[in-house]
Coordinates of C-alpha atoms in Angstrom, one line a residue:
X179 CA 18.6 -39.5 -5.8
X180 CA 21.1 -39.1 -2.6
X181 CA 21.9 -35.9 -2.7
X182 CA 24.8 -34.2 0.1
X183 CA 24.8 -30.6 0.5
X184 CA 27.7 -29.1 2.7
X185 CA 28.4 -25.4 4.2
X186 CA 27.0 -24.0 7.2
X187 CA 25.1 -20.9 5.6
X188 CA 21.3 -20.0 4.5
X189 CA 22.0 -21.0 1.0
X190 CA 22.8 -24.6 2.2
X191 CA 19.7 -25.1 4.4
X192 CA 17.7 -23.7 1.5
X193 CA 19.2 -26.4 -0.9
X194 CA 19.0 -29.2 1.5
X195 CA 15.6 -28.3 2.4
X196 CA 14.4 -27.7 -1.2
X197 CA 15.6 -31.1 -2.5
X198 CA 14.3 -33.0 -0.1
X199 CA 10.8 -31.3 -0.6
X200 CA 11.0 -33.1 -4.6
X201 CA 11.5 -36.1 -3.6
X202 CA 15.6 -36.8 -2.8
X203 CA 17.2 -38.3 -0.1
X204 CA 19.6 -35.7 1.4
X205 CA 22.3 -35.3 4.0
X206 CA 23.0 -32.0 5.1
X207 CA 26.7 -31.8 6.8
X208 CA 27.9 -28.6 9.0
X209 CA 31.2 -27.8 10.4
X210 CA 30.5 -25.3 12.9
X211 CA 30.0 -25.7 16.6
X212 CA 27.3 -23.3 17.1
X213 CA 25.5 -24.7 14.2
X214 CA 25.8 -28.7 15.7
X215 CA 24.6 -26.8 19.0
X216 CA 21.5 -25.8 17.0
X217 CA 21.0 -28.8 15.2
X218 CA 21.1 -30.7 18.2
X219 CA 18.6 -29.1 19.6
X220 CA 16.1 -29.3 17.0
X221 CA 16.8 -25.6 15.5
X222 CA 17.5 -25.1 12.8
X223 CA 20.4 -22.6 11.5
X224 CA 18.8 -20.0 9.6
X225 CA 14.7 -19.2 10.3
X226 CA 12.6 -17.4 7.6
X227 CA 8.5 -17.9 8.1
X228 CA 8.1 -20.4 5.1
X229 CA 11.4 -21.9 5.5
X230 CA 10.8 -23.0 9.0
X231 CA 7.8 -24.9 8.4
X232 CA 9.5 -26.9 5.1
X233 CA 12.5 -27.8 7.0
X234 CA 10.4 -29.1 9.4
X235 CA 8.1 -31.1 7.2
X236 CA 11.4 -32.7 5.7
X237 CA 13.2 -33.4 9.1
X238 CA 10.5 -35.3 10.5
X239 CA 9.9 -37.1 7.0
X240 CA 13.3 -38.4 7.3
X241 CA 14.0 -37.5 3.8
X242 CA 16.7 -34.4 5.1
X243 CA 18.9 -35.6 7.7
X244 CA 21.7 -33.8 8.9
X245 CA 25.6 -34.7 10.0
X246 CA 28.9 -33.3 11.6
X247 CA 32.1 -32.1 9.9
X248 CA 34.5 -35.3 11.1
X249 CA 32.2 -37.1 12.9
X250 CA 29.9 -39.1 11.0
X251 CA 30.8 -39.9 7.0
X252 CA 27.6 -39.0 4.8
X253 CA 26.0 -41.2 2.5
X254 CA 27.8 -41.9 -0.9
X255 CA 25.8 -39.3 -3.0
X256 CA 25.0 -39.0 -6.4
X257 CA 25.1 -35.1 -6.2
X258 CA 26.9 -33.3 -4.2
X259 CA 26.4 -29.4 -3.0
X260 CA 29.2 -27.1 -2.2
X261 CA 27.3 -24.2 -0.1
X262 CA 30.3 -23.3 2.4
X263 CA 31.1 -19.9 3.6
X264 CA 33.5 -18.2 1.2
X265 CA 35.8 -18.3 3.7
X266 CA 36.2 -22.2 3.9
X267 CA 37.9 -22.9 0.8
X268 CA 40.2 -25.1 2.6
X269 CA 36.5 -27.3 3.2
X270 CA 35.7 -27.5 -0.3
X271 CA 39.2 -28.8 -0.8
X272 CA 39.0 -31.3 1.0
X273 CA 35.2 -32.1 0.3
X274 CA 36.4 -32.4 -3.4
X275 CA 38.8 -34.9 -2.6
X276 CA 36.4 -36.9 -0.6
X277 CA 33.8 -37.1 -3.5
X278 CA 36.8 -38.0 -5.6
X279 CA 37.1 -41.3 -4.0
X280 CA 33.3 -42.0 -4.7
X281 CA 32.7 -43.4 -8.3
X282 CA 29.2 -42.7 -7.9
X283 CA 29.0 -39.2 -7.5
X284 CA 28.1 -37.7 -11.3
X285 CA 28.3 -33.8 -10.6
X286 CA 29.4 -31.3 -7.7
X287 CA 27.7 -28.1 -7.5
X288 CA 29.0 -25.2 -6.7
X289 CA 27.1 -22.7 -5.2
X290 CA 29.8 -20.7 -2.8
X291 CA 30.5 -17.4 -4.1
X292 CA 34.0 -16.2 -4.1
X293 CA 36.4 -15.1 -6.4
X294 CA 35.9 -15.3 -10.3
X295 CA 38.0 -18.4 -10.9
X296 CA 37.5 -20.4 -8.1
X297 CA 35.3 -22.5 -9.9
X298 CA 37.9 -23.7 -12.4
X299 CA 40.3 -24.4 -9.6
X300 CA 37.8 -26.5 -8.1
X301 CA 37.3 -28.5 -11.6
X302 CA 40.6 -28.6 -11.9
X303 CA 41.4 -30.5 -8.5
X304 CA 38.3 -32.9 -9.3
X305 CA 40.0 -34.4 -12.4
X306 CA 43.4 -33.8 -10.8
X307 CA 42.0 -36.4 -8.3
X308 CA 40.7 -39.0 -10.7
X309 CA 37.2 -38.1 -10.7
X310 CA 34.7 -38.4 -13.5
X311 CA 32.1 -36.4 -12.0
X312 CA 31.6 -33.0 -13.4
X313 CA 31.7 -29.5 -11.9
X314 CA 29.3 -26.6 -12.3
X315 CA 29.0 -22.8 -10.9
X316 CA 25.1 -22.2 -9.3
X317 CA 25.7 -19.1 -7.9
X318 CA 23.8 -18.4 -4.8
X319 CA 20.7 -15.5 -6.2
X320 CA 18.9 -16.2 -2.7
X321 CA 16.8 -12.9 -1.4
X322 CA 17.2 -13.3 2.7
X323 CA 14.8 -12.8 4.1
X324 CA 12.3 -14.3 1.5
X325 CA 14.9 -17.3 0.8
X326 CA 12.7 -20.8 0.3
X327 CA 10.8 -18.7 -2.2
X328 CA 13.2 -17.3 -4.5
X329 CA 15.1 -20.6 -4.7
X330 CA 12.3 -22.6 -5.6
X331 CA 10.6 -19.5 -7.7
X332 CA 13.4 -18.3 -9.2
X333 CA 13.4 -14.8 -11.5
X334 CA 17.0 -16.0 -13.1
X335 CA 19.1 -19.5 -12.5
X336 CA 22.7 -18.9 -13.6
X337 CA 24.6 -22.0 -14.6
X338 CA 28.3 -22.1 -15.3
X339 CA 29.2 -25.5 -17.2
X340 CA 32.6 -26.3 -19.6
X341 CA 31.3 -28.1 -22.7
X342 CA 27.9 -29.4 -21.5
X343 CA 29.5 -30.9 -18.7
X344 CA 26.9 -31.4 -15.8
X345 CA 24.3 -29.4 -17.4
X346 CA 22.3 -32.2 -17.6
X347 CA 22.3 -33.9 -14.1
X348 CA 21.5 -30.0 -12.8
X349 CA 18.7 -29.6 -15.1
X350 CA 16.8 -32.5 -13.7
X351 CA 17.7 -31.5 -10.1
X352 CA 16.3 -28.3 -10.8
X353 CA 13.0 -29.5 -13.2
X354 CA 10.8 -29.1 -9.7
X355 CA 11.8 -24.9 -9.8
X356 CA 11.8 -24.6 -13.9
X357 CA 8.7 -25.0 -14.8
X358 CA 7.0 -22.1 -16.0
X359 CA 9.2 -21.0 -18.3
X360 CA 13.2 -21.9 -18.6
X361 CA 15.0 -19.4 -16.3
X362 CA 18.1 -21.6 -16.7
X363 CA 21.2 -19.5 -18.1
X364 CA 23.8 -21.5 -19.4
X365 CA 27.5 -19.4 -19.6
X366 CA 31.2 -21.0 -18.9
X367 CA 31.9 -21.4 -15.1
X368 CA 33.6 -18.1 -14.9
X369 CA 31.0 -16.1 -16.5
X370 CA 28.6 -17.6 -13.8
X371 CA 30.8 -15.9 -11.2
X372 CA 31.0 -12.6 -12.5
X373 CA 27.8 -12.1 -13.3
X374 CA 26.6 -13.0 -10.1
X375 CA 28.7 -10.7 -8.5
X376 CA 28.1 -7.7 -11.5
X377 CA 24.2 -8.5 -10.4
X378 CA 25.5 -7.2 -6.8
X379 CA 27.2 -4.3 -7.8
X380 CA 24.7 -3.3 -10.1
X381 CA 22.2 -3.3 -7.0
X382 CA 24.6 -2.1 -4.5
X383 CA 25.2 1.0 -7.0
X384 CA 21.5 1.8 -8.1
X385 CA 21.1 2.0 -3.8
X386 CA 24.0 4.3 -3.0
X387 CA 23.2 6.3 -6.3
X388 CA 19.6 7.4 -4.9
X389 CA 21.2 8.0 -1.5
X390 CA 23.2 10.5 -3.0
X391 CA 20.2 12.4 -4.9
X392 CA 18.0 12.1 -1.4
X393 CA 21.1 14.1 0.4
X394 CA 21.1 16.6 -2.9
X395 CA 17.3 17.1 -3.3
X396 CA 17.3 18.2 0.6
X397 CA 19.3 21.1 0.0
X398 CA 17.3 21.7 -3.4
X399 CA 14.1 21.4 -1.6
X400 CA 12.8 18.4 -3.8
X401 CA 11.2 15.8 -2.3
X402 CA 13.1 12.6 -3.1
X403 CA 10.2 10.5 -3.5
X404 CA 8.5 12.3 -6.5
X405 CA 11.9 12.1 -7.8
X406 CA 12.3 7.7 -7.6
X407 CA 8.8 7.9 -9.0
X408 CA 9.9 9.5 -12.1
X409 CA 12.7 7.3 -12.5
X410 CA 11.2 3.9 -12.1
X411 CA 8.5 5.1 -14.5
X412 CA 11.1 5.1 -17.6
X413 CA 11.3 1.6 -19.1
X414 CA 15.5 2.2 -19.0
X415 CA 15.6 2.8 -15.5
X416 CA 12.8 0.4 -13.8
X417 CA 11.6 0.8 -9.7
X418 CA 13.4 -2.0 -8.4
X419 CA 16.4 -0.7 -5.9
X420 CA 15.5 3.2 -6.5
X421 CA 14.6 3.4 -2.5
X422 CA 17.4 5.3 -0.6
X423 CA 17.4 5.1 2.4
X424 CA 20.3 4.8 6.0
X425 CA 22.2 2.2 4.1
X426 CA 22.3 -1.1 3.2
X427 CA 24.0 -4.1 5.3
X428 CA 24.2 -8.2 5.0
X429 CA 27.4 -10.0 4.9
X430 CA 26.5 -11.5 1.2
X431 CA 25.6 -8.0 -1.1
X432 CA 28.7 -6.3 0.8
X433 CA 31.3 -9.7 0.7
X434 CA 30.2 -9.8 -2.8
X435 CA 31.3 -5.8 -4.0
X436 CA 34.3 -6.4 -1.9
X437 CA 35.1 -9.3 -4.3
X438 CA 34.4 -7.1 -7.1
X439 CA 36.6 -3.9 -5.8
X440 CA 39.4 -6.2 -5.2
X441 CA 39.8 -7.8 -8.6
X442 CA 39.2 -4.1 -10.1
X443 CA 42.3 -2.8 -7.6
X444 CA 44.4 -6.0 -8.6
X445 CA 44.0 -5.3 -12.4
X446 CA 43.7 -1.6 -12.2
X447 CA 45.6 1.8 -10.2
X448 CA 42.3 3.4 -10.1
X449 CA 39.9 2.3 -6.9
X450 CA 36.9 2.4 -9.3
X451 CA 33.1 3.3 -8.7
X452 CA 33.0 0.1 -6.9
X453 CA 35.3 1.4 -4.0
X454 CA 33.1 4.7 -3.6
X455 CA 30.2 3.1 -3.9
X456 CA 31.0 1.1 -0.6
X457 CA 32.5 4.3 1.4
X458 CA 29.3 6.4 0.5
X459 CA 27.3 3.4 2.1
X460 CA 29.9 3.7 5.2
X461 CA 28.7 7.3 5.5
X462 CA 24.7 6.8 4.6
X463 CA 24.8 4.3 7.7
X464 CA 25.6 7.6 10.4
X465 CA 22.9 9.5 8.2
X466 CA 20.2 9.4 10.9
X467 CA 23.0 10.4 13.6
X468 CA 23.7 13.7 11.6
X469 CA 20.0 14.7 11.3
X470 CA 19.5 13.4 15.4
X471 CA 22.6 16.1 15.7
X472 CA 21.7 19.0 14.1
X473 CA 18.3 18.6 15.3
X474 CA 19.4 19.7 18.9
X475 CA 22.0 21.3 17.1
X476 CA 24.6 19.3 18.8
X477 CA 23.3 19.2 22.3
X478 CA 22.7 15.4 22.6
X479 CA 24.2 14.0 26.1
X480 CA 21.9 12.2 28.2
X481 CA 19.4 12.1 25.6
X482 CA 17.3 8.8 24.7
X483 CA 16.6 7.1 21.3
X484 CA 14.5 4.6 20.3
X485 CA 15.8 2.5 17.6
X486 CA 12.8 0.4 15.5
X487 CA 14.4 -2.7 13.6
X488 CA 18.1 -4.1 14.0
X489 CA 17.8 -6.4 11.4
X490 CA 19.9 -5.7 8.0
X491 CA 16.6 -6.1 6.1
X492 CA 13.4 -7.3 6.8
X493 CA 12.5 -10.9 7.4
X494 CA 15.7 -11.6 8.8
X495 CA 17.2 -11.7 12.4
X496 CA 21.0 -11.5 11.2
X497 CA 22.8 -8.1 11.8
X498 CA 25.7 -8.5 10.1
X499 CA 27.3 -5.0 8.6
X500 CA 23.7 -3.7 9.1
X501 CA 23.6 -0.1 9.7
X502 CA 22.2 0.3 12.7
X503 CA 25.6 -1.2 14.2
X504 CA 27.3 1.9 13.0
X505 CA 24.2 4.2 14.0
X506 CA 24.3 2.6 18.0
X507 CA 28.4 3.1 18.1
X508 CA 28.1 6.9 17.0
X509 CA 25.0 7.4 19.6
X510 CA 26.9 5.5 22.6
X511 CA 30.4 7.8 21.1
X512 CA 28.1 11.2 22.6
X513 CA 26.8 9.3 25.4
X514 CA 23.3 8.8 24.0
X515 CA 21.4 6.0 25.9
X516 CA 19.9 3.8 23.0
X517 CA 17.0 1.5 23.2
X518 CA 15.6 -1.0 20.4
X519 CA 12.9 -3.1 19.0
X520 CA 13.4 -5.5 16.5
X521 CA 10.9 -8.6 16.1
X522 CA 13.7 -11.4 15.0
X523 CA 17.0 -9.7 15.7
X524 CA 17.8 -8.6 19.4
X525 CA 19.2 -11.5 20.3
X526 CA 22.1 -11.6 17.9
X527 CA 22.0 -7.7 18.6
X528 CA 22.9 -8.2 22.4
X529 CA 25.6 -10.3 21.2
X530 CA 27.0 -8.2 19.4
X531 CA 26.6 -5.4 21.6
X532 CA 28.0 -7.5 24.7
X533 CA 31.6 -6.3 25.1
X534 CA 30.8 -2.7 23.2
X535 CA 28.2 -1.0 25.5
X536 CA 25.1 -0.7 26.7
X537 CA 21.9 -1.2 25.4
X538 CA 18.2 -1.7 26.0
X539 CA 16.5 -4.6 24.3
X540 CA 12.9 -4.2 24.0
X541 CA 10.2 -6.5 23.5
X542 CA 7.5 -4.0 22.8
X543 CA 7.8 -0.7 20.3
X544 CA 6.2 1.2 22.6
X545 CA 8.5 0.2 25.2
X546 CA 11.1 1.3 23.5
X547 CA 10.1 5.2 22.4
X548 CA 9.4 5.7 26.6
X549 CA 10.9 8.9 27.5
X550 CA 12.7 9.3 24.0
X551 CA 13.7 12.2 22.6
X552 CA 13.5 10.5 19.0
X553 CA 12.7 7.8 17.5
X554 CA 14.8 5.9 14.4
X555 CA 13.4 3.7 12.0
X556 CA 16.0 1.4 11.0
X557 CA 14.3 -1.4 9.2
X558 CA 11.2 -0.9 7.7
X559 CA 9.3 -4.4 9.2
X560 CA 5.6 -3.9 8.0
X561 CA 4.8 -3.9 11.9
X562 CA 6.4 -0.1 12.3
X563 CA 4.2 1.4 9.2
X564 CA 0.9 1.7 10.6
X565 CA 2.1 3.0 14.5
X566 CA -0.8 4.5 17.1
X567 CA 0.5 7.6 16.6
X568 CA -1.3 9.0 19.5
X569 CA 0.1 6.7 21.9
X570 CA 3.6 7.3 20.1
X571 CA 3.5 11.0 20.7
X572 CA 2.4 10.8 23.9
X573 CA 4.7 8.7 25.1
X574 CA 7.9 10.5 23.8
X575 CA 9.5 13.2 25.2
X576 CA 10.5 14.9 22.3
X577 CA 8.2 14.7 18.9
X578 CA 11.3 14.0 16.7
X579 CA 10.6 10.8 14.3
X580 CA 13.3 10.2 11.8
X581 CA 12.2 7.8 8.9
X582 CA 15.5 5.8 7.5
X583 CA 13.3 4.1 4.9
X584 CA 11.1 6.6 4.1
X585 CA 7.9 4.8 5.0
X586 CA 6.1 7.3 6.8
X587 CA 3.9 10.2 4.9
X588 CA 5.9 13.5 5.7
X589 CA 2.4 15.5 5.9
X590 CA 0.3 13.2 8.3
X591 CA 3.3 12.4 10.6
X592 CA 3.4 16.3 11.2
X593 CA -0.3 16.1 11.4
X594 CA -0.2 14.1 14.1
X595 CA 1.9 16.9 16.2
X596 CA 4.9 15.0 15.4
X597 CA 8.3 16.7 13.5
X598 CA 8.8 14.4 10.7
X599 CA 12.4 13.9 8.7
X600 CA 13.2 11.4 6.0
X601 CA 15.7 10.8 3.5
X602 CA 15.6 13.6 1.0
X603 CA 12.1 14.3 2.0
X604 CA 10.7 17.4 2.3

């Protein structure tokens, strides 16, 4: 099948990569300067380890090829992929009226996630146009980070269709990833939406909930972790997202409870838990600032931190909202000088940072805790769990180690003539 997926994001390369793995011919079509720049060049526009070697494989087997926004017109496709930022719904506009004009094209697949309802517009505007093809909600359920796997692995597919209609031409696209048992959840187009955007809040929720018991149990002298443990064990509750930690980041989880808090504030006076839920994660973000502060009880001028991870999660070298953004502008506000290893992310980091301050990118962990007076683990990368502690104290000036994941044991950290503090740890 010809298959043309469009949008500029990690959920696009996944698609486009995916399809052309079973078999399809695809064209994968980007708007963006930087991302023709990257293209060009034989880069691709999002790298993940297995994702890098499949998009590889499928470039050089010709089956995925890849086109400009206005440039080049891509082949007259049977299926067609709407993965665009959800800020280019003027694109998907005017990619809808393009596959309008094709009588060949059978469904359009929506994967962008925006506002509940956008969907139907888009329907709408296909048949407005004359098309017969029919319109369906995918939302995107990608992990970052571990991307290529939970698209083609998936835990849950959610499928928004009116009357059947597409269902059928999605179902064989997705056969390949639906094998084991049906993970396919058919629901109107507007009930796709929300629940992929409920699915996000839930998570976002569960995350700032435990942040707030790990600042509680501090004061109660309870030790967090015993705490999660407990929890996850009850079959109601389950371990997945009972971690706290110095906040959570990513453009998609936070674009996604924005959506949610502004259709609660449209249809409602009250801001909703939705709204606190975000300005808790705000303040979790500065968490490892406060305990830096009150460690030298104020008296932080001149001093150096090492920052280990810049990346919003593991397995990722984007930065966008992550937390250590907020954490560097609150060190550089007391004139802290900063210093930071991340294995993916420094270079967006130093683009970010470029017109904001100063900062010292590190290539080596090690490097980056010289002559420190603490060290902040950001992002828990599994190459920060097992450190040489000896070489770590010694090379510090001050012992101070403070664990924004909670990855570290409390006891042998101190053990090792360090002073150990965590998130509700004790």
């Amino acid at each position: 099948m010809q298959i043309t997926v469009y949008g500029d994001t990690l959920c696009a390369q996944v698609t486009a990569t995916a399809m052309a793995q079973t078999g399809h011919r695809v064209c994968w079509v980007v708007q963006e300067a930087r991302s023709r720049e990257k293209l060009e060049r034989g880069r691709p526009l999002f790298r993940e380890q297995e994702l890098d070697r499949v998009f590889a494989e499928q470039l050089e087997s010709g089956r995925l090829t890849y086109c400009f926004r206005g440039d080049v017109l891509p082949p007259v496709a049977e299926a067609v992929f709407l993965a665009v930022s959800p800020g280019d719904a003027d694109w998907s506009l005017d990619i809808i009226q393009e596959v309008a004009g094709h009588s060949d094209c059978s469904v359009v697949i929506n994967q962008t996630v925006g506002p509940v309802g956008a969907a139907e517009r888009l329907r709408v505007q296909l048949h407005d146009a004359g098309s017969c093809a029919g319109l369906v909600a995918l939302p995107d359920l990608i992990q970052e980070g571990n991307a290529f796997q939970t698209f083609t692995r998936p835990e849950s597919i959610l499928l928004g269709c009116e009357q059947g209609e597409g269902e059928a031409e999605v179902r064989e696209l997705l056969r390949p990833f639906n094998r084991r048992k049906d993970v396919i959840q058919v629901m109107t187009l507007r009930e796709a939406e929300f629940a992929k955007l409920a699915i996000s809040g839930i998570l976002a929720t569960r995350i700032s909930f435990m942040n707030d018991m790990a600042n509680l149990s501090e004061s109660l002298g309870v030790d967090i972790d015993a705490v999660r443990i407990a929890m996850g064990a009850d079959s109601r509750i389950g371990e997945a997202y009972l971690y706290p930690g110095c906040g959570f980041g990513g453009a998609g989880l936070d674009q996604n409870v924005l959506a949610l808090v502004d259709a609660l504030k449209a249809r409602s006076a009250e801001p909703g838990l939705l709204a606190q839920v975000l300005q808790n994660n705000e303040r979790q973000k500065e968490v490892l600032f406060r305990k830096f502060w009150q460690y030298f009880e104020g008296d932080v001028a001149g001093k150096r931190v090492a920052i280990w991870g810049a990346a919003f999660k593991p397995g990722t070298r984007r930065v966008d909202n992550a937390p250590v953004l907020k954490l560097i502008e609150a060190l550089w506000a007391q004139g802290v000088e900063v210093a930071v290893h991340d294995p993916k992310a420094l270079p967006e980091l130093l683009a970010w940072a470029a017109d904001r301050g100063e900062l010292q990118l590190c290539d080596d962990p090690y490097e980056a805790v010289a002559g420190a007076d603490a060290l902040m683990l950001v992002t828990e990368w599994k190459l920060y769990w097992a450190p040489d502690w000896r070489r770590l104290r010694a090379a510090m000036r001050q012992p101070l180690i403070l664990d924004g994941r909670n990855i570290y044991d409390p006891d042998f950290v101190r053990g090792q003539g360090l002073v150990y503090r965590g998130i509700g740890r004790v």
